[in-house]
Coordinates of N, CA and C in Angstrom, one line a residue:
M21 N 0.8 -1.2 0.0 CA 0.0 0.0 0.0 C 0.9 1.2 0.0
P22 N 0.6 2.2 -0.9 CA 1.4 3.4 -0.9 C 1.3 4.2 0.4
A23 N 2.3 4.9 0.8 CA 2.3 5.5 2.2 C 1.2 6.5 2.3
T24 N 0.7 7.1 1.2 CA -0.3 8.1 1.2 C -1.7 7.6 1.1
A25 N -1.9 6.3 0.9 CA -3.2 5.7 0.8 C -3.9 5.7 2.1
E26 N -5.2 6.1 2.1 CA -6.0 6.0 3.3 C -6.4 4.6 3.6
P27 N -6.3 4.2 4.8 CA -6.7 2.8 5.1 C -8.1 2.5 4.7
L28 N -8.4 1.3 4.4 CA -9.7 0.9 4.0 C -10.6 0.7 5.3
R29 N -11.8 1.1 5.2 CA -12.8 0.9 6.3 C -13.5 -0.4 6.0
V30 N -13.3 -1.4 6.9 CA -13.8 -2.7 6.8 C -15.0 -2.9 7.8
A31 N -16.2 -3.1 7.3 CA -17.3 -3.4 8.2 C -17.3 -4.9 8.4
V32 N -17.1 -5.3 9.7 CA -17.2 -6.7 10.1 C -18.6 -7.0 10.5
L33 N -19.4 -7.6 9.7 CA -20.8 -7.9 10.0 C -21.0 -9.2 10.6
V34 N -21.4 -9.2 11.9 CA -21.5 -10.5 12.7 C -23.0 -10.9 12.6
G35 N -23.1 -12.1 11.9 CA -24.5 -12.5 11.5 C -25.3 -13.3 12.6
S36 N -24.6 -13.9 13.5 CA -25.4 -14.7 14.5 C -25.9 -13.8 15.6
T37 N -27.2 -14.1 16.0 CA -27.8 -13.4 17.1 C -28.3 -14.4 18.1
R38 N -28.0 -15.6 18.0 CA -28.4 -16.7 18.8 C -27.9 -16.6 20.2
E39 N -28.7 -16.9 21.2 CA -28.2 -16.9 22.6 C -27.1 -17.9 22.8
G40 N -26.1 -17.6 23.5 CA -25.0 -18.5 23.8 C -24.1 -18.7 22.5
R41 N -24.1 -17.8 21.6 CA -23.4 -17.9 20.3 C -21.9 -17.9 20.5
F42 N -21.3 -18.4 19.5 CA -19.8 -18.5 19.5 C -19.2 -17.3 18.7
A43 N -20.0 -16.5 18.0 CA -19.6 -15.4 17.2 C -18.6 -14.5 17.8
P44 N -18.8 -14.1 19.1 CA -17.9 -13.1 19.7 C -16.5 -13.6 19.8
V45 N -16.3 -14.9 19.9 CA -14.9 -15.5 20.0 C -14.3 -15.4 18.6
V46 N -15.0 -15.7 17.6 CA -14.4 -15.7 16.2 C -14.2 -14.2 15.8
T47 N -15.1 -13.4 16.2 CA -15.0 -11.9 15.8 C -13.8 -11.3 16.5
K48 N -13.6 -11.6 17.8 CA -12.4 -11.1 18.5 C -11.1 -11.5 17.8
W49 N -11.1 -12.8 17.4 CA -9.9 -13.3 16.7 C -9.6 -12.5 15.4
L50 N -10.7 -12.3 14.7 CA -10.6 -11.6 13.4 C -10.2 -10.2 13.6
T51 N -10.8 -9.5 14.5 CA -10.4 -8.1 14.7 C -9.0 -7.9 15.3
G52 N -8.5 -9.0 15.9 CA -7.1 -9.0 16.3 C -6.2 -8.9 15.1
H53 N -6.5 -9.7 14.1 CA -5.8 -9.7 12.8 C -5.9 -8.3 12.1
L54 N -7.1 -7.8 12.1 CA -7.3 -6.5 11.4 C -6.6 -5.4 12.2
G55 N -6.5 -5.5 13.5 CA -5.9 -4.4 14.3 C -4.4 -4.4 14.1
R56 N -3.8 -5.4 13.6 CA -2.3 -5.5 13.4 C -1.9 -4.9 12.0
R57 N -2.9 -4.5 11.2 CA -2.6 -4.0 9.9 C -2.8 -2.5 9.8
D58 N -1.9 -1.9 9.0 CA -2.0 -0.4 8.8 C -2.9 0.0 7.7
D59 N -3.3 -1.0 6.8 CA -4.1 -0.7 5.6 C -5.6 -0.9 5.8
L60 N -6.0 -1.5 7.0 CA -7.4 -1.8 7.2 C -7.8 -1.3 8.6
R61 N -9.0 -0.7 8.7 CA -9.6 -0.3 9.9 C -11.0 -1.0 10.1
A62 N -11.2 -1.6 11.2 CA -12.4 -2.4 11.4 C -13.5 -1.6 12.1
D63 N -14.7 -1.9 11.7 CA -15.9 -1.4 12.4 C -16.8 -2.6 12.6
V64 N -16.9 -3.1 13.8 CA -17.7 -4.3 14.0 C -19.2 -4.0 14.2
V65 N -20.0 -4.5 13.3 CA -21.5 -4.3 13.3 C -22.1 -5.6 13.7
D66 N -22.4 -5.7 15.0 CA -22.9 -7.0 15.6 C -24.4 -6.9 15.6
L67 N -25.0 -7.8 14.8 CA -26.5 -7.7 14.7 C -27.2 -8.1 15.9
A68 N -26.5 -8.7 16.9 CA -27.2 -9.0 18.2 C -27.3 -7.7 19.0
E69 N -26.4 -6.7 18.7 CA -26.4 -5.4 19.4 C -27.1 -4.4 18.7
T70 N -27.3 -4.5 17.4 CA -28.0 -3.6 16.5 C -29.0 -4.3 15.7
P71 N -30.1 -4.8 16.4 CA -31.1 -5.6 15.6 C -31.8 -4.7 14.6
L72 N -32.1 -5.3 13.5 CA -32.9 -4.6 12.4 C -34.3 -5.0 12.4
P73 N -35.2 -4.2 11.8 CA -36.6 -4.7 11.6 C -36.6 -6.0 10.8
T74 N -37.7 -6.8 11.1 CA -37.8 -8.0 10.4 C -39.0 -8.0 9.4
V75 N -39.8 -7.0 9.5 CA -41.0 -6.9 8.6 C -40.7 -5.8 7.6
F76 N -40.7 -6.2 6.3 CA -40.6 -5.2 5.2 C -41.9 -4.6 4.8
P77 N -41.9 -3.4 4.5 CA -43.2 -2.7 4.1 C -43.7 -3.3 2.8
A78 N -44.9 -3.2 2.5 CA -45.4 -3.6 1.2 C -44.8 -2.7 0.1
F79 N -44.7 -3.2 -1.1 CA -44.0 -2.4 -2.1 C -44.7 -1.1 -2.3
G80 N -43.8 0.0 -2.2 CA -44.3 1.3 -2.4 C -44.9 2.0 -1.1
Q81 N -44.9 1.2 -0.1 CA -45.5 1.7 1.2 C -44.4 2.2 2.1
Q82 N -44.7 3.0 3.1 CA -43.8 3.5 4.1 C -43.5 2.3 5.1
P83 N -42.3 2.3 5.6 CA -41.9 1.3 6.6 C -42.7 1.5 7.9
P84 N -42.8 0.5 8.8 CA -43.5 0.7 10.1 C -42.7 1.7 10.9
P85 N -43.4 2.3 11.9 CA -42.7 3.3 12.8 C -41.6 2.6 13.5
G86 N -40.5 3.3 13.7 CA -39.3 2.8 14.4 C -38.3 2.2 13.4
T87 N -38.7 1.9 12.2 CA -37.8 1.3 11.2 C -36.6 2.2 10.9
E88 N -36.8 3.4 10.7 CA -35.7 4.4 10.3 C -34.7 4.5 11.5
E89 N -35.2 4.5 12.7 CA -34.3 4.6 13.8 C -33.4 3.3 13.9
Q90 N -34.0 2.2 13.7 CA -33.2 1.0 13.8 C -32.1 0.9 12.6
L91 N -32.6 1.3 11.4 CA -31.6 1.3 10.3 C -30.5 2.3 10.5
A92 N -30.8 3.4 11.2 CA -29.8 4.4 11.3 C -28.6 4.0 12.1
L93 N -28.8 2.9 12.9 CA -27.7 2.3 13.7 C -26.7 1.5 12.8
V94 N -27.2 1.1 11.7 CA -26.4 0.1 10.8 C -26.1 0.7 9.4
S95 N -27.1 1.2 8.8 CA -27.0 1.6 7.4 C -25.8 2.6 7.1
P96 N -25.6 3.7 7.9 CA -24.5 4.6 7.6 C -23.2 3.9 7.7
R97 N -23.1 3.0 8.6 CA -21.8 2.3 8.8 C -21.5 1.4 7.6
L98 N -22.5 0.7 7.1 CA -22.3 -0.1 5.9 C -22.0 0.8 4.7
A99 N -22.7 1.9 4.6 CA -22.4 2.8 3.4 C -21.0 3.4 3.5
A100 N -20.5 3.6 4.7 CA -19.1 4.2 4.8 C -18.0 3.2 4.6
A101 N -18.4 1.9 4.6 CA -17.3 0.8 4.5 C -16.8 0.8 3.0
D102 N -15.5 0.5 2.9 CA -14.9 0.2 1.6 C -14.9 -1.3 1.3
A103 N -15.1 -2.1 2.4 CA -15.0 -3.5 2.2 C -15.8 -4.2 3.4
F104 N -16.1 -5.4 3.3 CA -16.8 -6.2 4.3 C -16.2 -7.5 4.6
V105 N -16.3 -7.9 5.8 CA -16.1 -9.3 6.2 C -17.4 -9.8 6.9
L106 N -18.0 -10.8 6.4 CA -19.2 -11.4 7.0 C -18.7 -12.6 7.9
V107 N -19.1 -12.5 9.2 CA -18.8 -13.6 10.1 C -20.0 -14.4 10.3
T108 N -20.0 -15.6 9.9 CA -21.3 -16.4 9.9 C -21.1 -17.8 10.4
P109 N -22.1 -18.3 11.2 CA -22.2 -19.8 11.4 C -23.0 -20.4 10.3
E110 N -23.2 -21.7 10.4 CA -24.0 -22.4 9.4 C -25.2 -22.9 10.2
Y111 N -26.4 -22.6 9.7 CA -27.7 -23.1 10.3 C -28.4 -23.9 9.2
N112 N -28.6 -25.2 9.4 CA -29.4 -26.0 8.4 C -28.9 -25.8 7.0
H113 N -27.5 -26.0 6.8 CA -26.9 -25.9 5.5 C -26.9 -24.5 4.9
S114 N -27.2 -23.4 5.7 CA -27.3 -22.1 5.2 C -26.8 -21.1 6.2
F115 N -27.0 -19.8 6.0 CA -26.6 -18.8 6.9 C -27.8 -18.3 7.7
P116 N -27.6 -17.6 8.8 CA -28.7 -17.2 9.7 C -29.6 -16.2 9.1
A117 N -30.9 -16.2 9.5 CA -31.9 -15.3 9.0 C -31.5 -13.8 9.3
S118 N -30.9 -13.6 10.5 CA -30.5 -12.2 10.9 C -29.5 -11.6 9.8
L119 N -28.7 -12.5 9.3 CA -27.7 -12.0 8.3 C -28.4 -11.7 7.0
K120 N -29.3 -12.6 6.6 CA -30.1 -12.3 5.3 C -30.9 -11.1 5.5
N121 N -31.5 -10.9 6.6 CA -32.3 -9.7 6.9 C -31.5 -8.4 6.7
A122 N -30.3 -8.4 7.3 CA -29.4 -7.2 7.2 C -29.0 -7.0 5.8
I123 N -28.7 -8.0 5.0 CA -28.4 -7.9 3.6 C -29.5 -7.3 2.9
D124 N -30.7 -7.8 3.1 CA -31.9 -7.4 2.3 C -32.4 -6.0 2.6
W125 N -32.1 -5.5 3.8 CA -32.5 -4.1 4.1 C -31.6 -3.1 3.3
H126 N -30.5 -3.5 2.7 CA -29.6 -2.6 2.1 C -29.4 -3.0 0.6
G127 N -29.0 -2.0 -0.2 CA -28.7 -2.3 -1.6 C -27.5 -1.6 -2.1
E128 N -27.5 -0.3 -2.2 CA -26.3 0.4 -2.7 C -25.1 0.3 -1.8
E129 N -25.3 0.0 -0.6 CA -24.2 -0.1 0.4 C -23.3 -1.2 0.0
W130 N -23.7 -2.2 -0.7 CA -22.9 -3.3 -1.2 C -22.2 -3.1 -2.5
H131 N -22.7 -2.2 -3.3 CA -22.3 -2.1 -4.7 C -20.8 -1.8 -4.9
G132 N -20.2 -2.6 -5.7 CA -18.8 -2.3 -6.1 C -17.8 -2.4 -4.9
K133 N -18.1 -3.3 -3.9 CA -17.2 -3.4 -2.8 C -16.9 -4.9 -2.6
P134 N -15.7 -5.2 -2.1 CA -15.3 -6.6 -1.8 C -15.9 -7.1 -0.5
V135 N -16.2 -8.4 -0.5 CA -16.8 -9.1 0.6 C -16.0 -10.3 0.9
G136 N -15.4 -10.5 2.1 CA -14.8 -11.7 2.6 C -15.6 -12.4 3.6
F137 N -15.3 -13.7 3.8 CA -16.1 -14.5 4.7 C -15.2 -15.2 5.7
V138 N -15.7 -15.2 7.0 CA -15.1 -16.0 8.0 C -16.3 -16.8 8.6
S139 N -16.2 -18.2 8.4 CA -17.3 -19.0 8.8 C -16.9 -20.0 9.9
Y140 N -17.8 -20.5 10.6 CA -17.5 -21.5 11.6 C -18.7 -22.5 11.8
G141 N -18.4 -23.6 12.3 CA -19.5 -24.6 12.5 C -18.9 -26.0 12.9
G142 N -19.6 -27.0 12.6 CA -19.2 -28.4 12.9 C -18.3 -28.9 11.8
L143 N -18.7 -30.0 11.2 CA -17.9 -30.7 10.2 C -17.6 -29.8 8.9
S144 N -18.6 -29.0 8.5 CA -18.5 -28.2 7.3 C -17.8 -26.9 7.6
G145 N -17.7 -26.5 8.8 CA -17.1 -25.2 9.1 C -17.8 -24.0 8.6
G146 N -19.1 -24.2 8.2 CA -19.8 -23.0 7.7 C -19.7 -22.8 6.2
L147 N -18.9 -23.7 5.5 CA -18.7 -23.5 4.1 C -19.9 -23.4 3.2
R148 N -21.0 -24.2 3.6 CA -22.2 -24.2 2.9 C -22.9 -22.8 3.0
A149 N -22.8 -22.2 4.2 CA -23.3 -20.9 4.3 C -22.6 -19.9 3.4
V150 N -21.3 -20.0 3.3 CA -20.5 -19.1 2.5 C -20.9 -19.3 1.0
E151 N -21.0 -20.5 0.6 CA -21.3 -20.7 -0.8 C -22.7 -20.1 -1.2
Q152 N -23.6 -20.1 -0.3 CA -24.9 -19.5 -0.6 C -24.8 -17.9 -0.5
L153 N -24.0 -17.5 0.4 CA -23.8 -16.0 0.5 C -23.1 -15.4 -0.7
R154 N -22.2 -16.2 -1.4 CA -21.6 -15.7 -2.6 C -22.6 -15.4 -3.7
V155 N -23.6 -16.2 -3.8 CA -24.7 -16.0 -4.8 C -25.5 -14.8 -4.5
V156 N -25.8 -14.6 -3.2 CA -26.6 -13.4 -2.7 C -25.8 -12.2 -3.0
M157 N -24.5 -12.2 -2.6 CA -23.7 -10.9 -2.8 C -23.5 -10.6 -4.2
A158 N -23.4 -11.6 -5.1 CA -23.2 -11.3 -6.5 C -24.5 -10.6 -7.1
E159 N -25.6 -10.9 -6.6 CA -26.9 -10.2 -7.0 C -26.8 -8.8 -6.6
L160 N -26.1 -8.5 -5.5 CA -26.0 -7.1 -5.0 C -24.8 -6.4 -5.5
N161 N -24.2 -6.9 -6.6 CA -23.1 -6.2 -7.2 C -21.9 -6.0 -6.3
A162 N -21.7 -7.0 -5.5 CA -20.5 -7.0 -4.6 C -19.5 -8.0 -5.2
M163 N -18.2 -7.8 -4.9 CA -17.2 -8.7 -5.3 C -16.7 -9.6 -4.2
T164 N -17.0 -10.9 -4.3 CA -16.6 -11.8 -3.2 C -15.2 -12.3 -3.3
I165 N -14.5 -12.4 -2.2 CA -13.1 -12.8 -2.2 C -13.1 -14.3 -2.2
R166 N -12.2 -14.9 -3.0 CA -12.1 -16.3 -3.2 C -11.7 -17.0 -1.9
N167 N -10.6 -16.6 -1.2 CA -10.1 -17.2 0.0 C -11.1 -16.9 1.1
T168 N -11.3 -17.9 2.0 CA -12.1 -17.7 3.2 C -11.3 -18.2 4.4
V169 N -11.8 -18.0 5.6 CA -11.4 -18.6 6.8 C -12.6 -19.4 7.3
S170 N -12.3 -20.7 7.5 CA -13.4 -21.6 7.9 C -12.9 -22.4 9.1
F171 N -13.7 -22.3 10.2 CA -13.4 -23.1 11.4 C -14.2 -24.3 11.5
H172 N -13.7 -25.5 11.1 CA -14.4 -26.7 11.3 C -14.3 -27.2 12.7
D173 N -15.4 -27.7 13.3 CA -15.4 -28.0 14.7 C -14.8 -26.9 15.5
A174 N -15.4 -25.7 15.3 CA -14.9 -24.4 15.8 C -14.6 -24.4 17.3
W175 N -15.4 -25.1 18.1 CA -15.2 -25.0 19.5 C -13.9 -25.7 20.0
S176 N -13.3 -26.5 19.1 CA -12.1 -27.1 19.5 C -10.9 -26.3 19.0
R177 N -11.1 -25.3 18.3 CA -10.0 -24.5 17.7 C -9.6 -23.3 18.5
F178 N -10.3 -23.1 19.6 CA -9.9 -22.0 20.5 C -9.8 -22.5 21.9
D179 N -8.9 -21.9 22.7 CA -8.7 -22.3 24.1 C -9.7 -21.6 25.0
A180 N -9.7 -21.9 26.3 CA -10.6 -21.3 27.2 C -10.6 -19.8 27.3
D181 N -9.5 -19.2 26.9 CA -9.4 -17.7 26.9 C -9.8 -17.1 25.5
G182 N -10.2 -17.9 24.6 CA -10.6 -17.4 23.3 C -9.5 -17.3 22.3
N183 N -8.3 -17.8 22.6 CA -7.2 -17.7 21.7 C -7.3 -18.9 20.7
C184 N -7.0 -18.6 19.4 CA -7.0 -19.6 18.4 C -5.8 -20.5 18.5
T185 N -6.0 -21.8 18.5 CA -5.0 -22.8 18.7 C -4.6 -23.4 17.3
D186 N -5.1 -22.9 16.2 CA -4.9 -23.5 14.9 C -4.0 -22.5 14.1
P187 N -2.7 -22.7 13.9 CA -1.9 -21.8 13.1 C -2.3 -21.7 11.7
A188 N -3.0 -22.7 11.1 CA -3.4 -22.6 9.8 C -4.5 -21.5 9.6
A189 N -5.3 -21.3 10.7 CA -6.3 -20.2 10.6 C -5.7 -18.9 10.5
D190 N -4.5 -18.7 11.2 CA -3.8 -17.4 11.1 C -3.3 -17.1 9.7
T191 N -2.8 -18.2 9.1 CA -2.3 -18.1 7.7 C -3.4 -17.8 6.8
A192 N -4.6 -18.4 7.0 CA -5.7 -18.2 6.1 C -6.2 -16.8 6.3
A193 N -6.2 -16.3 7.5 CA -6.7 -14.9 7.7 C -5.8 -13.9 7.0
K194 N -4.5 -14.1 7.0 CA -3.6 -13.2 6.3 C -3.9 -13.2 4.8
A195 N -4.1 -14.4 4.2 CA -4.4 -14.5 2.8 C -5.7 -13.8 2.5
L196 N -6.7 -14.0 3.3 CA -8.0 -13.4 3.1 C -7.9 -11.8 3.2
L197 N -7.3 -11.3 4.2 CA -7.2 -9.9 4.4 C -6.3 -9.2 3.3
D198 N -5.2 -10.0 2.9 CA -4.4 -9.4 1.8 C -5.3 -9.3 0.5
Q199 N -6.1 -10.3 0.2 CA -6.9 -10.2 -1.0 C -8.0 -9.1 -0.8
L200 N -8.6 -9.0 0.4 CA -9.6 -8.0 0.6 C -9.0 -6.6 0.5
A201 N -7.8 -6.4 1.0 CA -7.1 -5.1 0.8 C -6.9 -4.8 -0.6
W202 N -6.4 -5.8 -1.4 CA -6.1 -5.5 -2.8 C -7.4 -5.1 -3.6
W203 N -8.4 -5.9 -3.4 CA -9.7 -5.6 -4.1 C -10.3 -4.3 -3.5
G204 N -10.2 -4.1 -2.2 CA -10.7 -2.9 -1.7 C -10.1 -1.6 -2.2
H205 N -8.8 -1.6 -2.3 CA -8.1 -0.4 -2.9 C -8.4 -0.3 -4.4
A206 N -8.4 -1.4 -5.1 CA -8.6 -1.3 -6.5 C -10.0 -0.8 -6.8
L207 N -11.0 -1.3 -6.1 CA -12.4 -0.8 -6.4 C -12.6 0.6 -5.9
R208 N -12.0 0.9 -4.7 CA -12.2 2.3 -4.3 C -11.5 3.3 -5.2
D209 N -10.3 3.0 -5.7 CA -9.6 3.8 -6.7 C -10.4 3.9 -8.0
A210 N -11.0 2.8 -8.4 CA -11.8 2.8 -9.7 C -13.0 3.7 -9.5
K211 N -13.7 3.6 -8.4 CA -14.9 4.4 -8.2 C -14.6 5.9 -8.0
S212 N -13.4 6.2 -7.6 CA -13.0 7.6 -7.5 C -12.9 8.3 -8.9
V213 N -12.6 7.4 -9.9 CA -12.4 7.9 -11.3 C -13.7 7.8 -12.0
R214 N -14.5 6.8 -11.8 CA -15.7 6.5 -12.6 C -16.7 5.9 -11.6
G215 N -17.9 6.6 -11.4 CA -18.9 6.1 -10.5 C -19.4 4.7 -10.9
Y216 N -19.7 3.9 -9.9 CA -20.1 2.5 -10.1 C -21.6 2.6 -10.6
V217 N -21.8 1.8 -11.6 CA -23.2 1.7 -12.2 C -23.7 0.3 -12.0
A218 N -24.8 0.1 -11.2 CA -25.4 -1.2 -11.0 C -26.5 -1.5 -12.0

């Protein structure tokens, strides 16, 4: 990264809102990696802390009261992001409803921006959730990063203090964030010259 380049703003969208969730452990590990980089700045958007409305208004109708206030806690942060990392578990071979809801409430916020994935779960490590998210994000004109970080049997990959015990995960995180940074700078630079058309 050139010395004069402004760091990329990375919104880390935490998709799980389930009680007793493992997401905070994975998110803390990820933000540790982000915090050691000069080219990326993290903003953690935890959907358990910033819940969004779950009922969409009928087409052409105004949203229910309170909707704008809830969206105001999330939407400006997604709009300001240059790139995203979605942290997701896998539920029933897919990703959580809270994450789909957050994605669907937004449109232009995703356009022309790179999206990386950190998933976790049992045997599959959340990879089926990621594969479905790739299709969704493509529809929203986002660029998904090929490399992912996937924690198979996630609960055994961290110690009691929340430290990752799998060196391969740290290597995978570096590869993911390197790619996210490359695409983030390339797309941000391109959009500064020519506005993105969806």
